[in-house]
Coordinates of C-alpha atoms and ligand atoms in Angstrom, one line a residue:
M1 CA -19.6 31.6 -6.2
S2 CA -16.8 33.4 -4.6
N3 CA -14.2 35.8 -5.8
T4 CA -11.3 35.6 -3.6
D5 CA -9.0 37.8 -5.6
V6 CA -6.1 36.1 -3.9
L7 CA -4.7 32.7 -4.7
S8 CA -6.1 29.7 -3.0
E9 CA -4.4 28.4 -0.1
P10 CA -2.0 25.7 -1.1
T11 CA -3.3 22.3 -0.7
T12 CA -0.6 20.1 0.2
T13 CA -2.3 16.7 -0.2
D14 CA -4.1 16.7 -3.5
S15 CA -2.3 19.2 -5.6
L16 CA -1.2 17.7 -8.9
I17 CA 0.5 20.7 -10.3
T18 CA 2.6 23.1 -8.1
I19 CA 4.2 26.0 -9.5
E20 CA 6.6 28.0 -7.2
Q21 CA 7.9 31.4 -7.9
V22 CA 8.2 30.6 -11.6
T23 CA 9.5 33.5 -13.7
L24 CA 10.5 33.4 -17.4
A25 CA 12.6 36.0 -19.3
Y26 CA 13.1 35.4 -23.0
P27 CA 16.5 36.2 -24.2
T28 CA 16.7 38.6 -27.4
A29 CA 19.1 39.5 -29.8
T30 CA 19.5 43.1 -28.4
G31 CA 20.6 41.6 -25.1
T32 CA 17.6 42.9 -23.2
P33 CA 15.5 40.1 -22.2
V34 CA 11.8 40.1 -22.5
Q35 CA 10.3 39.6 -19.0
A36 CA 7.3 37.4 -19.8
L37 CA 6.3 36.2 -16.4
L38 CA 6.8 37.6 -12.9
P39 CA 6.9 35.1 -10.0
I40 CA 4.0 32.7 -10.3
D41 CA 2.8 30.8 -7.6
L42 CA 0.0 28.3 -8.2
E43 CA -1.3 25.0 -6.9
I44 CA -3.8 22.9 -9.1
A45 CA -5.7 20.0 -7.6
D46 CA -6.0 16.7 -9.2
G47 CA -9.1 16.4 -11.3
T48 CA -9.9 20.0 -11.5
F49 CA -10.6 22.3 -14.9
V50 CA -8.8 25.4 -14.5
S51 CA -8.9 28.2 -17.2
L52 CA -6.5 31.2 -17.7
V53 CA -7.7 34.4 -19.2
G54 CA -5.7 37.7 -19.8
P55 CA -4.7 40.2 -22.3
S56 CA -3.0 39.1 -25.5
G57 CA 0.9 38.9 -25.1
C58 CA 0.6 38.8 -21.1
G59 CA 2.5 35.4 -20.8
K60 CA -0.5 32.7 -20.9
S61 CA 1.1 30.5 -23.5
T62 CA 4.4 31.0 -22.0
L63 CA 3.1 29.4 -18.7
L64 CA 1.4 26.7 -20.7
K65 CA 4.6 25.9 -22.6
I66 CA 6.5 25.6 -19.2
L67 CA 3.9 23.3 -17.9
A68 CA 4.2 21.1 -21.1
G69 CA 8.1 21.0 -20.7
L70 CA 8.6 22.8 -23.9
L71 CA 10.2 25.7 -22.1
R72 CA 12.3 25.9 -19.2
Q73 CA 11.5 28.6 -16.5
S74 CA 14.2 31.1 -15.7
E75 CA 13.6 30.7 -12.0
G76 CA 11.4 28.6 -9.6
E77 CA 10.1 25.3 -9.6
V78 CA 7.4 23.3 -11.3
R79 CA 6.3 19.9 -10.0
L80 CA 3.7 17.5 -11.4
G81 CA 2.6 15.0 -8.9
G82 CA 5.5 16.0 -6.6
R83 CA 8.2 15.5 -9.2
D84 CA 10.3 18.0 -10.6
L85 CA 9.2 18.6 -14.3
S86 CA 12.2 18.1 -16.5
G87 CA 10.9 18.1 -19.9
P88 CA 7.8 16.8 -22.0
S89 CA 6.1 13.8 -20.1
P90 CA 3.6 11.3 -21.2
D91 CA 1.6 12.4 -18.2
V92 CA 1.0 15.7 -20.0
G93 CA -1.2 16.1 -23.2
V94 CA -1.3 19.2 -25.1
V95 CA -3.8 20.7 -27.6
F96 CA -3.0 23.9 -29.4
Q97 CA -5.3 26.2 -31.4
Q98 CA -4.3 24.4 -34.7
P99 CA -4.5 20.6 -34.4
V100 CA -1.6 20.1 -37.0
L101 CA -2.6 16.6 -38.1
L102 CA -0.3 14.8 -40.7
P103 CA -2.0 14.9 -44.0
W104 CA -0.8 11.7 -45.4
L105 CA -2.0 9.7 -42.2
T106 CA -5.7 8.6 -41.5
I107 CA -7.5 10.0 -38.5
L108 CA -6.8 6.7 -36.6
D109 CA -3.1 6.9 -37.4
N110 CA -2.9 10.6 -36.4
V111 CA -4.3 9.9 -33.1
L112 CA -2.0 6.9 -32.6
L113 CA 0.9 8.9 -33.6
P114 CA 2.1 9.9 -29.9
I115 CA 2.0 6.2 -28.9
R116 CA 4.2 5.4 -32.0
V117 CA 6.6 8.2 -31.1
Q118 CA 6.8 7.3 -27.5
K119 CA 7.5 3.6 -28.8
R120 CA 4.5 2.2 -26.8
N121 CA 2.2 -0.7 -27.9
V122 CA 0.1 0.7 -30.7
A123 CA -2.3 -2.3 -30.9
Q124 CA -3.0 -1.9 -27.1
H125 CA -4.0 1.7 -27.7
R126 CA -6.3 1.0 -30.7
D127 CA -9.5 0.2 -28.7
R128 CA -9.0 3.5 -26.5
A129 CA -8.4 5.5 -29.7
M130 CA -11.6 4.1 -31.2
D131 CA -13.5 4.8 -28.0
L132 CA -12.4 8.3 -27.7
L133 CA -13.3 9.0 -31.5
R134 CA -16.6 7.5 -30.6
M135 CA -17.0 9.9 -27.5
V136 CA -16.3 13.1 -29.8
G137 CA -18.5 11.9 -32.6
L138 CA -15.8 10.7 -35.0
D139 CA -16.7 7.2 -35.3
G140 CA -16.9 6.3 -39.0
F141 CA -14.1 8.8 -39.6
E142 CA -11.1 6.9 -38.6
K143 CA -10.1 6.0 -42.0
R144 CA -10.6 9.3 -43.4
Y145 CA -7.8 11.8 -44.0
P146 CA -7.5 15.2 -42.2
S147 CA -8.5 17.2 -45.5
E148 CA -11.8 15.3 -45.5
L149 CA -12.8 16.7 -42.1
S150 CA -14.2 20.2 -41.1
G151 CA -12.1 22.5 -38.6
G152 CA -14.2 21.3 -35.7
M153 CA -13.7 17.7 -36.4
Q154 CA -10.0 18.1 -37.0
Q155 CA -9.8 19.9 -33.5
R156 CA -11.8 16.9 -32.0
A157 CA -9.1 14.6 -33.5
G158 CA -6.5 16.8 -32.0
I159 CA -8.1 16.4 -28.5
V160 CA -8.4 12.6 -29.0
R161 CA -4.6 12.5 -30.0
A162 CA -3.8 14.3 -26.7
L163 CA -5.9 11.9 -24.7
V164 CA -4.9 8.5 -26.2
P165 CA -1.8 8.1 -24.0
N166 CA -4.1 8.6 -21.1
P167 CA -2.2 11.7 -19.6
R168 CA -3.2 12.9 -16.1
I169 CA -2.9 16.6 -17.5
L170 CA -4.5 18.0 -20.5
L171 CA -3.1 21.6 -21.5
M172 CA -5.2 23.4 -24.0
D173 CA -4.0 26.7 -25.4
E174 CA -7.1 28.4 -27.1
P175 CA -8.2 25.1 -28.6
F176 CA -11.5 26.5 -30.1
G177 CA -10.1 30.0 -31.0
A178 CA -10.3 29.2 -34.7
L179 CA -13.8 27.9 -34.7
D180 CA -17.0 29.3 -35.6
A181 CA -19.4 30.3 -32.6
L182 CA -21.8 27.4 -33.1
T183 CA -19.1 24.7 -33.4
R184 CA -17.3 26.2 -30.4
E185 CA -20.4 26.0 -28.3
Q186 CA -20.7 22.3 -29.3
M187 CA -17.1 21.6 -28.4
N188 CA -17.5 23.1 -25.3
D189 CA -20.4 20.8 -24.4
D190 CA -18.2 17.9 -25.7
L191 CA -15.1 19.0 -23.8
Q192 CA -17.3 19.1 -20.4
R193 CA -18.5 15.7 -21.3
I194 CA -15.2 14.4 -21.9
W195 CA -13.8 15.9 -18.8
S196 CA -16.4 14.3 -16.6
E197 CA -15.9 10.9 -18.0
E198 CA -11.9 11.0 -18.1
R199 CA -11.5 13.3 -15.1
K200 CA -8.3 14.9 -16.3
T201 CA -6.8 17.8 -14.7
V202 CA -7.2 20.5 -17.4
F203 CA -5.2 23.8 -17.7
F204 CA -7.2 25.8 -20.4
I205 CA -6.3 29.1 -22.1
T206 CA -9.0 31.2 -23.7
H207 CA -10.0 34.7 -24.8
S208 CA -13.5 33.9 -24.1
I209 CA -14.7 34.7 -20.6
P210 CA -18.2 32.8 -21.0
E211 CA -16.2 29.8 -22.2
A212 CA -13.9 30.0 -19.3
V213 CA -16.7 30.1 -16.7
Y214 CA -18.9 27.6 -18.4
L215 CA -16.0 25.0 -18.2
S216 CA -14.2 25.7 -15.2
D217 CA -14.0 25.1 -11.5
R218 CA -11.5 28.1 -11.4
V219 CA -10.8 30.9 -13.7
L220 CA -7.4 32.6 -13.2
V221 CA -6.8 36.1 -14.4
M222 CA -3.4 37.1 -15.5
S223 CA -2.2 40.7 -15.7
E224 CA -0.8 42.3 -18.7
R225 CA 3.0 41.4 -19.4
P226 CA 5.0 40.8 -17.3
G227 CA 2.2 38.3 -16.5
R228 CA 1.1 37.4 -12.8
I229 CA -2.0 35.9 -11.6
V230 CA -4.0 38.6 -10.1
A231 CA -7.2 36.9 -9.3
D232 CA -8.5 33.4 -8.8
F233 CA -12.4 32.9 -9.1
S234 CA -14.1 29.5 -8.0
V235 CA -17.2 28.7 -10.3
D236 CA -19.4 26.7 -7.9
I237 CA -22.2 26.0 -10.5
E238 CA -23.2 22.3 -10.4
R239 CA -22.4 20.0 -13.2
P240 CA -23.2 18.8 -15.7
R241 CA -23.7 22.4 -16.8
R242 CA -26.1 22.9 -19.7
L243 CA -25.2 25.6 -22.4
D244 CA -28.2 27.6 -21.0
A245 CA -26.2 27.8 -17.7
T246 CA -24.9 31.1 -19.1
G247 CA -28.3 32.6 -18.1
D248 CA -27.6 31.6 -14.3
P249 CA -27.2 34.5 -12.2
R250 CA -24.1 33.1 -10.7
F251 CA -22.5 32.6 -14.1
Q252 CA -23.4 36.2 -15.1
Q253 CA -21.9 37.6 -11.9
T254 CA -18.7 35.8 -12.1
A255 CA -18.3 36.7 -15.9
T256 CA -19.2 40.4 -15.1
Q257 CA -16.4 40.3 -12.3
I258 CA -13.8 38.9 -14.6
R259 CA -14.7 41.3 -17.3
G260 CA -14.6 44.3 -15.1
L261 CA -11.3 43.3 -13.7
L262 CA -9.8 42.9 -17.2
N263 CA -11.3 46.0 -18.4
A264 CA -10.0 48.0 -15.5
R265 CA -6.5 46.6 -16.4
G266 CA -6.9 47.7 -20.1
G267 CA -9.0 44.9 -21.7
I268 CA -8.4 41.4 -23.0
D269 CA -7.0 42.2 -26.4
Ligands
ADP1 P1 0.0 35.2 -24.6 O1 -0.2 33.8 -24.6 O2 -0.6 35.6 -23.3 O3 -0.6 36.0 -25.7 P2 2.8 34.7 -24.7 O4 3.0 33.8 -23.5 O5 2.7 34.2 -26.1 O6 1.5 35.7 -24.5 O7 3.8 35.8 -24.8 C1 4.3 36.6 -23.6 C2 5.2 37.7 -24.1 O8 6.5 37.2 -24.5 C3 4.8 38.4 -25.3 O9 5.2 39.9 -25.2 C4 5.7 37.9 -26.6 O10 6.0 38.8 -27.4 C5 6.9 37.5 -25.7 N1 7.4 36.2 -26.4 C6 6.8 35.1 -26.6 N2 7.7 34.2 -27.2 C7 9.0 34.9 -27.3 C8 10.2 34.6 -27.6 N3 10.5 33.4 -28.2 N4 11.2 35.5 -27.7 C9 11.0 36.9 -27.2 N5 9.8 37.2 -26.7 C10 8.8 36.2 -26.8

Protein backbone atom coordinates (compact mmCIF):
# COMPACT_ATOMS: atom_id res chain seq x y z
CA MET A 1 0.00 0.00 0.00
CA SER A 2 1.40 3.39 -0.82
CA ASN A 3 0.60 6.93 0.07
CA THR A 4 1.76 8.99 -2.83
CA ASP A 5 0.32 12.21 -1.38
CA VAL A 6 0.33 13.55 -4.91
CA LEU A 7 -2.04 12.70 -7.68
CA SER A 8 -1.34 9.70 -9.85
CA GLU A 9 0.31 10.47 -13.13
CA PRO A 10 -2.40 10.87 -15.75
CA THR A 11 -2.90 7.67 -17.69
CA THR A 12 -3.61 8.60 -21.26
CA THR A 13 -4.70 5.17 -22.42
CA ASP A 14 -7.21 3.71 -20.00
CA SER A 15 -8.63 6.77 -18.28
CA LEU A 16 -12.42 6.80 -18.38
CA ILE A 17 -12.96 9.99 -16.41
CA THR A 18 -10.76 13.03 -16.96
CA ILE A 19 -11.18 16.16 -14.88
CA GLU A 20 -8.94 19.08 -15.82
CA GLN A 21 -8.68 22.30 -13.86
CA VAL A 22 -12.32 22.08 -12.81
CA THR A 23 -13.60 24.77 -10.45
CA LEU A 24 -17.06 25.63 -9.23
CA ALA A 25 -18.39 28.82 -7.68
CA TYR A 26 -22.05 28.91 -6.65
CA PRO A 27 -23.74 32.24 -7.37
CA THR A 28 -25.53 33.68 -4.33
CA ALA A 29 -28.19 36.32 -3.72
CA THR A 30 -25.64 38.61 -2.05
CA GLY A 31 -23.56 38.64 -5.21
CA THR A 32 -20.53 37.07 -3.50
CA PRO A 33 -20.14 33.60 -4.99
CA VAL A 34 -19.39 30.57 -2.78
CA GLN A 35 -16.20 29.03 -4.11
CA ALA A 36 -16.89 25.30 -3.65
CA LEU A 37 -14.04 23.81 -5.68
CA LEU A 38 -10.53 25.00 -6.47
CA PRO A 39 -8.97 23.61 -9.64
CA ILE A 40 -9.34 19.83 -9.57
CA ASP A 41 -7.27 17.57 -11.80
CA LEU A 42 -8.12 13.89 -11.74
CA GLU A 43 -7.85 10.84 -13.94
CA ILE A 44 -9.88 7.73 -13.13
CA ALA A 45 -9.09 4.52 -14.94
CA ASP A 46 -11.82 2.34 -16.39
CA GLY A 47 -13.07 -0.29 -13.96
CA THR A 48 -11.58 1.19 -10.80
CA PHE A 49 -13.31 1.87 -7.52
CA VAL A 50 -12.41 5.33 -6.23
CA SER A 51 -13.63 6.85 -2.97
CA LEU A 52 -13.63 10.48 -1.93
CA VAL A 53 -13.49 11.51 1.73
CA GLY A 54 -13.30 14.98 3.23
CA PRO A 55 -14.89 17.32 5.77
CA SER A 56 -18.60 18.16 5.53
CA GLY A 57 -19.26 20.99 3.13
CA CYS A 58 -15.87 20.70 1.38
CA GLY A 59 -17.30 20.17 -2.10
CA LYS A 60 -17.57 16.37 -2.51
CA SER A 61 -21.20 16.35 -3.66
CA THR A 62 -20.49 19.33 -5.88
CA LEU A 63 -17.83 17.33 -7.72
CA LEU A 64 -20.14 14.31 -7.97
CA LYS A 65 -22.97 16.45 -9.36
CA ILE A 66 -20.60 17.83 -11.99
CA LEU A 67 -19.70 14.26 -13.01
CA ALA A 68 -23.41 13.41 -13.09
CA GLY A 69 -23.99 16.27 -15.52
CA LEU A 70 -26.37 17.89 -12.99
CA LEU A 71 -24.12 20.92 -12.41
CA ARG A 72 -21.94 22.72 -14.90
CA GLN A 73 -18.43 23.53 -13.73
CA SER A 74 -17.41 27.20 -13.70
CA GLU A 75 -14.07 26.48 -15.37
CA GLY A 76 -12.17 23.51 -16.70
CA GLU A 77 -13.08 20.37 -18.58
CA VAL A 78 -14.70 17.04 -17.78
CA ARG A 79 -14.42 14.18 -20.25
CA LEU A 80 -16.02 10.76 -20.01
CA GLY A 81 -14.50 8.22 -22.36
CA GLY A 82 -12.71 11.06 -24.15
CA ARG A 83 -15.90 13.04 -24.84
CA ASP A 84 -16.83 16.34 -23.25
CA LEU A 85 -19.55 15.93 -20.67
CA SER A 86 -22.52 18.09 -21.57
CA GLY A 87 -25.27 16.89 -19.24
CA PRO A 88 -26.75 13.73 -17.70
CA SER A 89 -25.71 10.66 -19.68
CA PRO A 90 -27.06 7.10 -19.83
CA ASP A 91 -23.43 6.06 -19.31
CA VAL A 92 -23.59 7.45 -15.78
CA GLY A 93 -25.74 5.99 -12.98
CA VAL A 94 -26.21 7.90 -9.74
CA VAL A 95 -27.09 6.64 -6.24
CA PHE A 96 -27.84 9.18 -3.50
CA GLN A 97 -28.17 8.68 0.26
CA GLN A 98 -31.96 8.39 -0.04
CA PRO A 99 -33.11 6.13 -2.88
CA VAL A 100 -36.33 8.16 -3.51
CA LEU A 101 -38.39 5.31 -4.92
CA LEU A 102 -41.85 6.17 -6.22
CA PRO A 103 -44.32 4.79 -3.63
CA TRP A 104 -47.03 3.91 -6.15
CA LEU A 105 -44.76 1.75 -8.32
CA THR A 106 -43.63 -1.80 -7.57
CA ILE A 107 -39.92 -2.42 -6.99
CA LEU A 108 -39.60 -3.84 -10.51
CA ASP A 109 -41.31 -0.82 -12.05
CA ASN A 110 -39.17 1.50 -9.94
CA VAL A 111 -35.91 -0.05 -11.11
CA LEU A 112 -37.13 0.01 -14.73
CA LEU A 113 -38.15 3.66 -14.51
CA PRO A 114 -34.91 5.08 -16.04
CA ILE A 115 -35.45 2.80 -19.04
CA ARG A 116 -38.98 4.21 -19.47
CA VAL A 117 -37.74 7.77 -19.00
CA GLN A 118 -34.98 7.20 -21.56
CA LYS A 119 -37.63 5.72 -23.89
CA ARG A 120 -35.67 2.50 -24.21
CA ASN A 121 -37.15 -0.96 -24.60
CA VAL A 122 -38.52 -1.99 -21.21
CA ALA A 123 -39.09 -5.65 -22.16
CA GLN A 124 -35.43 -5.99 -23.15
CA HIS A 125 -34.28 -4.74 -19.77
CA ARG A 126 -36.65 -6.75 -17.61
CA ASP A 127 -34.36 -9.80 -17.43
CA ARG A 128 -31.39 -7.66 -16.46
CA ALA A 129 -33.49 -5.96 -13.78
CA MET A 130 -34.54 -9.35 -12.39
CA ASP A 131 -30.93 -10.61 -12.45
CA LEU A 132 -29.74 -7.53 -10.59
CA LEU A 133 -32.55 -7.80 -8.04
CA ARG A 134 -31.46 -11.41 -7.47
CA MET A 135 -27.83 -10.32 -7.14
CA VAL A 136 -28.72 -7.97 -4.28
CA GLY A 137 -31.06 -10.46 -2.58
CA LEU A 138 -34.32 -8.80 -3.64
CA ASP A 139 -35.73 -11.66 -5.69
CA GLY A 140 -39.27 -12.29 -4.55
CA PHE A 141 -39.71 -8.59 -3.76
CA GLU A 142 -40.14 -7.34 -7.32
CA LYS A 143 -43.93 -7.02 -6.98
CA ARG A 144 -43.77 -5.35 -3.58
CA TYR A 145 -44.05 -1.61 -2.99
CA PRO A 146 -41.24 0.50 -1.47
CA SER A 147 -43.09 0.95 1.84
CA GLU A 148 -42.97 -2.84 2.33
CA LEU A 149 -39.14 -2.84 2.26
CA SER A 150 -36.59 -1.92 4.93
CA GLY A 151 -34.25 1.05 4.40
CA GLY A 152 -31.42 -1.26 3.37
CA MET A 153 -33.63 -3.08 0.87
CA GLN A 154 -34.83 0.22 -0.58
CA GLN A 155 -31.23 1.32 -1.03
CA ARG A 156 -30.46 -1.99 -2.75
CA ALA A 157 -33.32 -1.23 -5.14
CA GLY A 158 -31.82 2.24 -5.67
CA ILE A 159 -28.52 0.65 -6.66
CA VAL A 160 -30.27 -1.76 -9.03
CA ARG A 161 -32.17 1.15 -10.60
CA ALA A 162 -28.86 2.89 -11.32
CA LEU A 163 -27.38 -0.31 -12.81
CA VAL A 164 -30.27 -1.45 -15.02
CA PRO A 165 -29.35 0.87 -17.95
CA ASN A 166 -25.84 -0.67 -17.74
CA PRO A 167 -23.90 2.58 -17.25
CA ARG A 168 -20.11 2.51 -17.41
CA ILE A 169 -19.85 4.78 -14.41
CA LEU A 170 -21.62 4.58 -11.08
CA LEU A 171 -21.58 7.69 -8.88
CA MET A 172 -22.53 7.09 -5.27
CA ASP A 173 -23.05 9.94 -2.79
CA GLU A 174 -22.94 8.51 0.77
CA PRO A 175 -25.26 5.69 -0.29
CA PHE A 176 -25.10 3.88 3.06
CA GLY A 177 -24.99 6.93 5.33
CA ALA A 178 -28.57 6.44 6.53
CA LEU A 179 -28.24 2.73 7.32
CA ASP A 180 -27.46 1.02 10.62
CA ALA A 181 -23.94 -0.37 11.09
CA LEU A 182 -24.76 -4.04 10.43
CA THR A 183 -26.79 -3.31 7.31
CA ARG A 184 -24.02 -1.04 6.14
CA GLU A 185 -21.41 -3.81 6.50
CA GLN A 186 -23.62 -6.14 4.52
CA MET A 187 -24.10 -3.48 1.84
CA ASN A 188 -20.34 -3.01 1.60
CA ASP A 189 -19.96 -6.72 1.01
CA ASP A 190 -22.75 -6.69 -1.59
CA LEU A 191 -21.33 -3.66 -3.34
CA GLN A 192 -17.90 -5.25 -3.62
CA ARG A 193 -19.52 -8.32 -5.18
CA ILE A 194 -21.61 -6.25 -7.61
CA TRP A 195 -18.53 -4.25 -8.56
CA SER A 196 -16.46 -7.36 -9.23
CA GLU A 197 -19.24 -8.89 -11.34
CA GLU A 198 -20.24 -5.75 -13.23
CA ARG A 199 -16.84 -4.00 -13.37
CA LYS A 200 -18.24 -0.51 -13.32
CA THR A 201 -16.06 2.48 -12.64
CA VAL A 202 -17.29 3.65 -9.25
CA PHE A 203 -16.88 7.12 -7.72
CA PHE A 204 -18.00 6.80 -4.11
CA ILE A 205 -18.40 9.51 -1.48
CA THR A 206 -18.37 8.47 2.15
CA HIS A 207 -17.80 9.80 5.65
CA SER A 208 -16.48 6.42 6.74
CA ILE A 209 -12.74 5.94 6.33
CA PRO A 210 -12.95 2.13 6.91
CA GLU A 211 -15.69 1.89 4.29
CA ALA A 212 -13.57 3.84 1.80
CA VAL A 213 -10.49 1.68 2.38
CA TYR A 214 -12.45 -1.58 2.35
CA LEU A 215 -14.13 -0.87 -0.99
CA SER A 216 -11.58 1.10 -2.96
CA ASP A 217 -8.60 0.84 -5.24
CA ARG A 218 -7.92 4.50 -4.50
CA VAL A 219 -9.03 6.83 -1.73
CA LEU A 220 -8.91 10.54 -2.50
CA VAL A 221 -8.88 13.08 0.31
CA MET A 222 -10.43 16.50 -0.22
CA SER A 223 -9.44 19.62 1.74
CA GLU A 224 -11.90 21.82 3.60
CA ARG A 225 -13.83 24.22 1.31
CA PRO A 226 -12.87 25.38 -1.23
CA GLY A 227 -12.23 21.74 -1.99
CA ARG A 228 -9.16 20.42 -3.70
CA ILE A 229 -7.69 16.94 -3.71
CA VAL A 230 -4.85 16.85 -1.20
CA ALA A 231 -3.99 13.13 -1.22
CA ASP A 232 -4.48 10.03 -3.29
CA PHE A 233 -3.96 6.68 -1.54
CA SER A 234 -3.74 3.35 -3.38
CA VAL A 235 -5.20 0.36 -1.56
CA ASP A 236 -3.29 -2.68 -2.71
CA ILE A 237 -5.12 -5.31 -0.68
CA GLU A 238 -6.08 -8.32 -2.80
CA ARG A 239 -9.72 -8.97 -3.69
CA PRO A 240 -12.21 -10.24 -2.91
CA ARG A 241 -11.76 -8.59 0.46
CA ARG A 242 -13.46 -10.14 3.40
CA LEU A 243 -15.05 -8.01 6.07
CA ASP A 244 -12.22 -9.07 8.41
CA ALA A 245 -9.75 -7.41 5.99
CA THR A 246 -10.21 -4.43 8.29
CA GLY A 247 -7.84 -6.27 10.68
CA ASP A 248 -5.10 -6.42 8.01
CA PRO A 249 -2.12 -4.21 8.98
CA ARG A 250 -2.10 -2.66 5.49
CA PHE A 251 -5.74 -1.71 5.92
CA GLN A 252 -5.11 -0.18 9.33
CA GLN A 253 -2.03 1.69 8.14
CA THR A 254 -3.91 3.36 5.30
CA ALA A 255 -6.94 4.15 7.44
CA THR A 256 -4.66 5.68 10.08
CA GLN A 257 -2.84 7.79 7.49
CA ILE A 258 -6.11 9.11 6.07
CA ARG A 259 -7.48 9.85 9.53
CA GLY A 260 -4.25 11.60 10.52
CA LEU A 261 -4.36 13.76 7.42
CA LEU A 262 -8.00 14.71 7.99
CA ASN A 263 -7.48 15.37 11.71
CA ALA A 264 -4.50 17.59 10.93
CA ARG A 265 -6.81 19.57 8.64
CA GLY A 266 -9.59 19.92 11.21
CA GLY A 267 -11.44 16.58 11.10
CA ILE A 268 -14.04 15.06 8.85
CA ASP A 269 -17.21 16.74 10.25
P1 LIG B 1 -19.98 18.12 0.75
O1 LIG B 1 -20.63 17.20 -0.20
O2 LIG B 1 -18.49 17.94 0.83
O3 LIG B 1 -20.60 18.09 2.12
P2 LIG B 1 -21.11 20.19 -0.98
O4 LIG B 1 -20.48 19.90 -2.29
O5 LIG B 1 -22.51 19.76 -0.76
O6 LIG B 1 -20.16 19.63 0.20
O7 LIG B 1 -21.04 21.76 -0.71
C1 LIG B 1 -19.82 22.50 -0.83
C2 LIG B 1 -20.06 23.92 -0.38
O8 LIG B 1 -20.89 24.58 -1.32
C3 LIG B 1 -20.75 24.03 0.97
O9 LIG B 1 -20.17 25.10 1.67
C4 LIG B 1 -22.19 24.33 0.62
O10 LIG B 1 -22.81 25.08 1.63
C5 LIG B 1 -22.04 25.12 -0.66
N1 LIG B 1 -23.18 24.94 -1.55
C6 LIG B 1 -23.69 23.76 -1.97
N2 LIG B 1 -24.72 23.96 -2.80
C7 LIG B 1 -24.88 25.31 -2.90
C8 LIG B 1 -25.76 26.18 -3.61
N3 LIG B 1 -26.71 25.67 -4.40
N4 LIG B 1 -25.61 27.52 -3.44
C9 LIG B 1 -24.65 28.02 -2.66
N5 LIG B 1 -23.77 27.28 -1.97
C10 LIG B 1 -23.88 25.94 -2.09
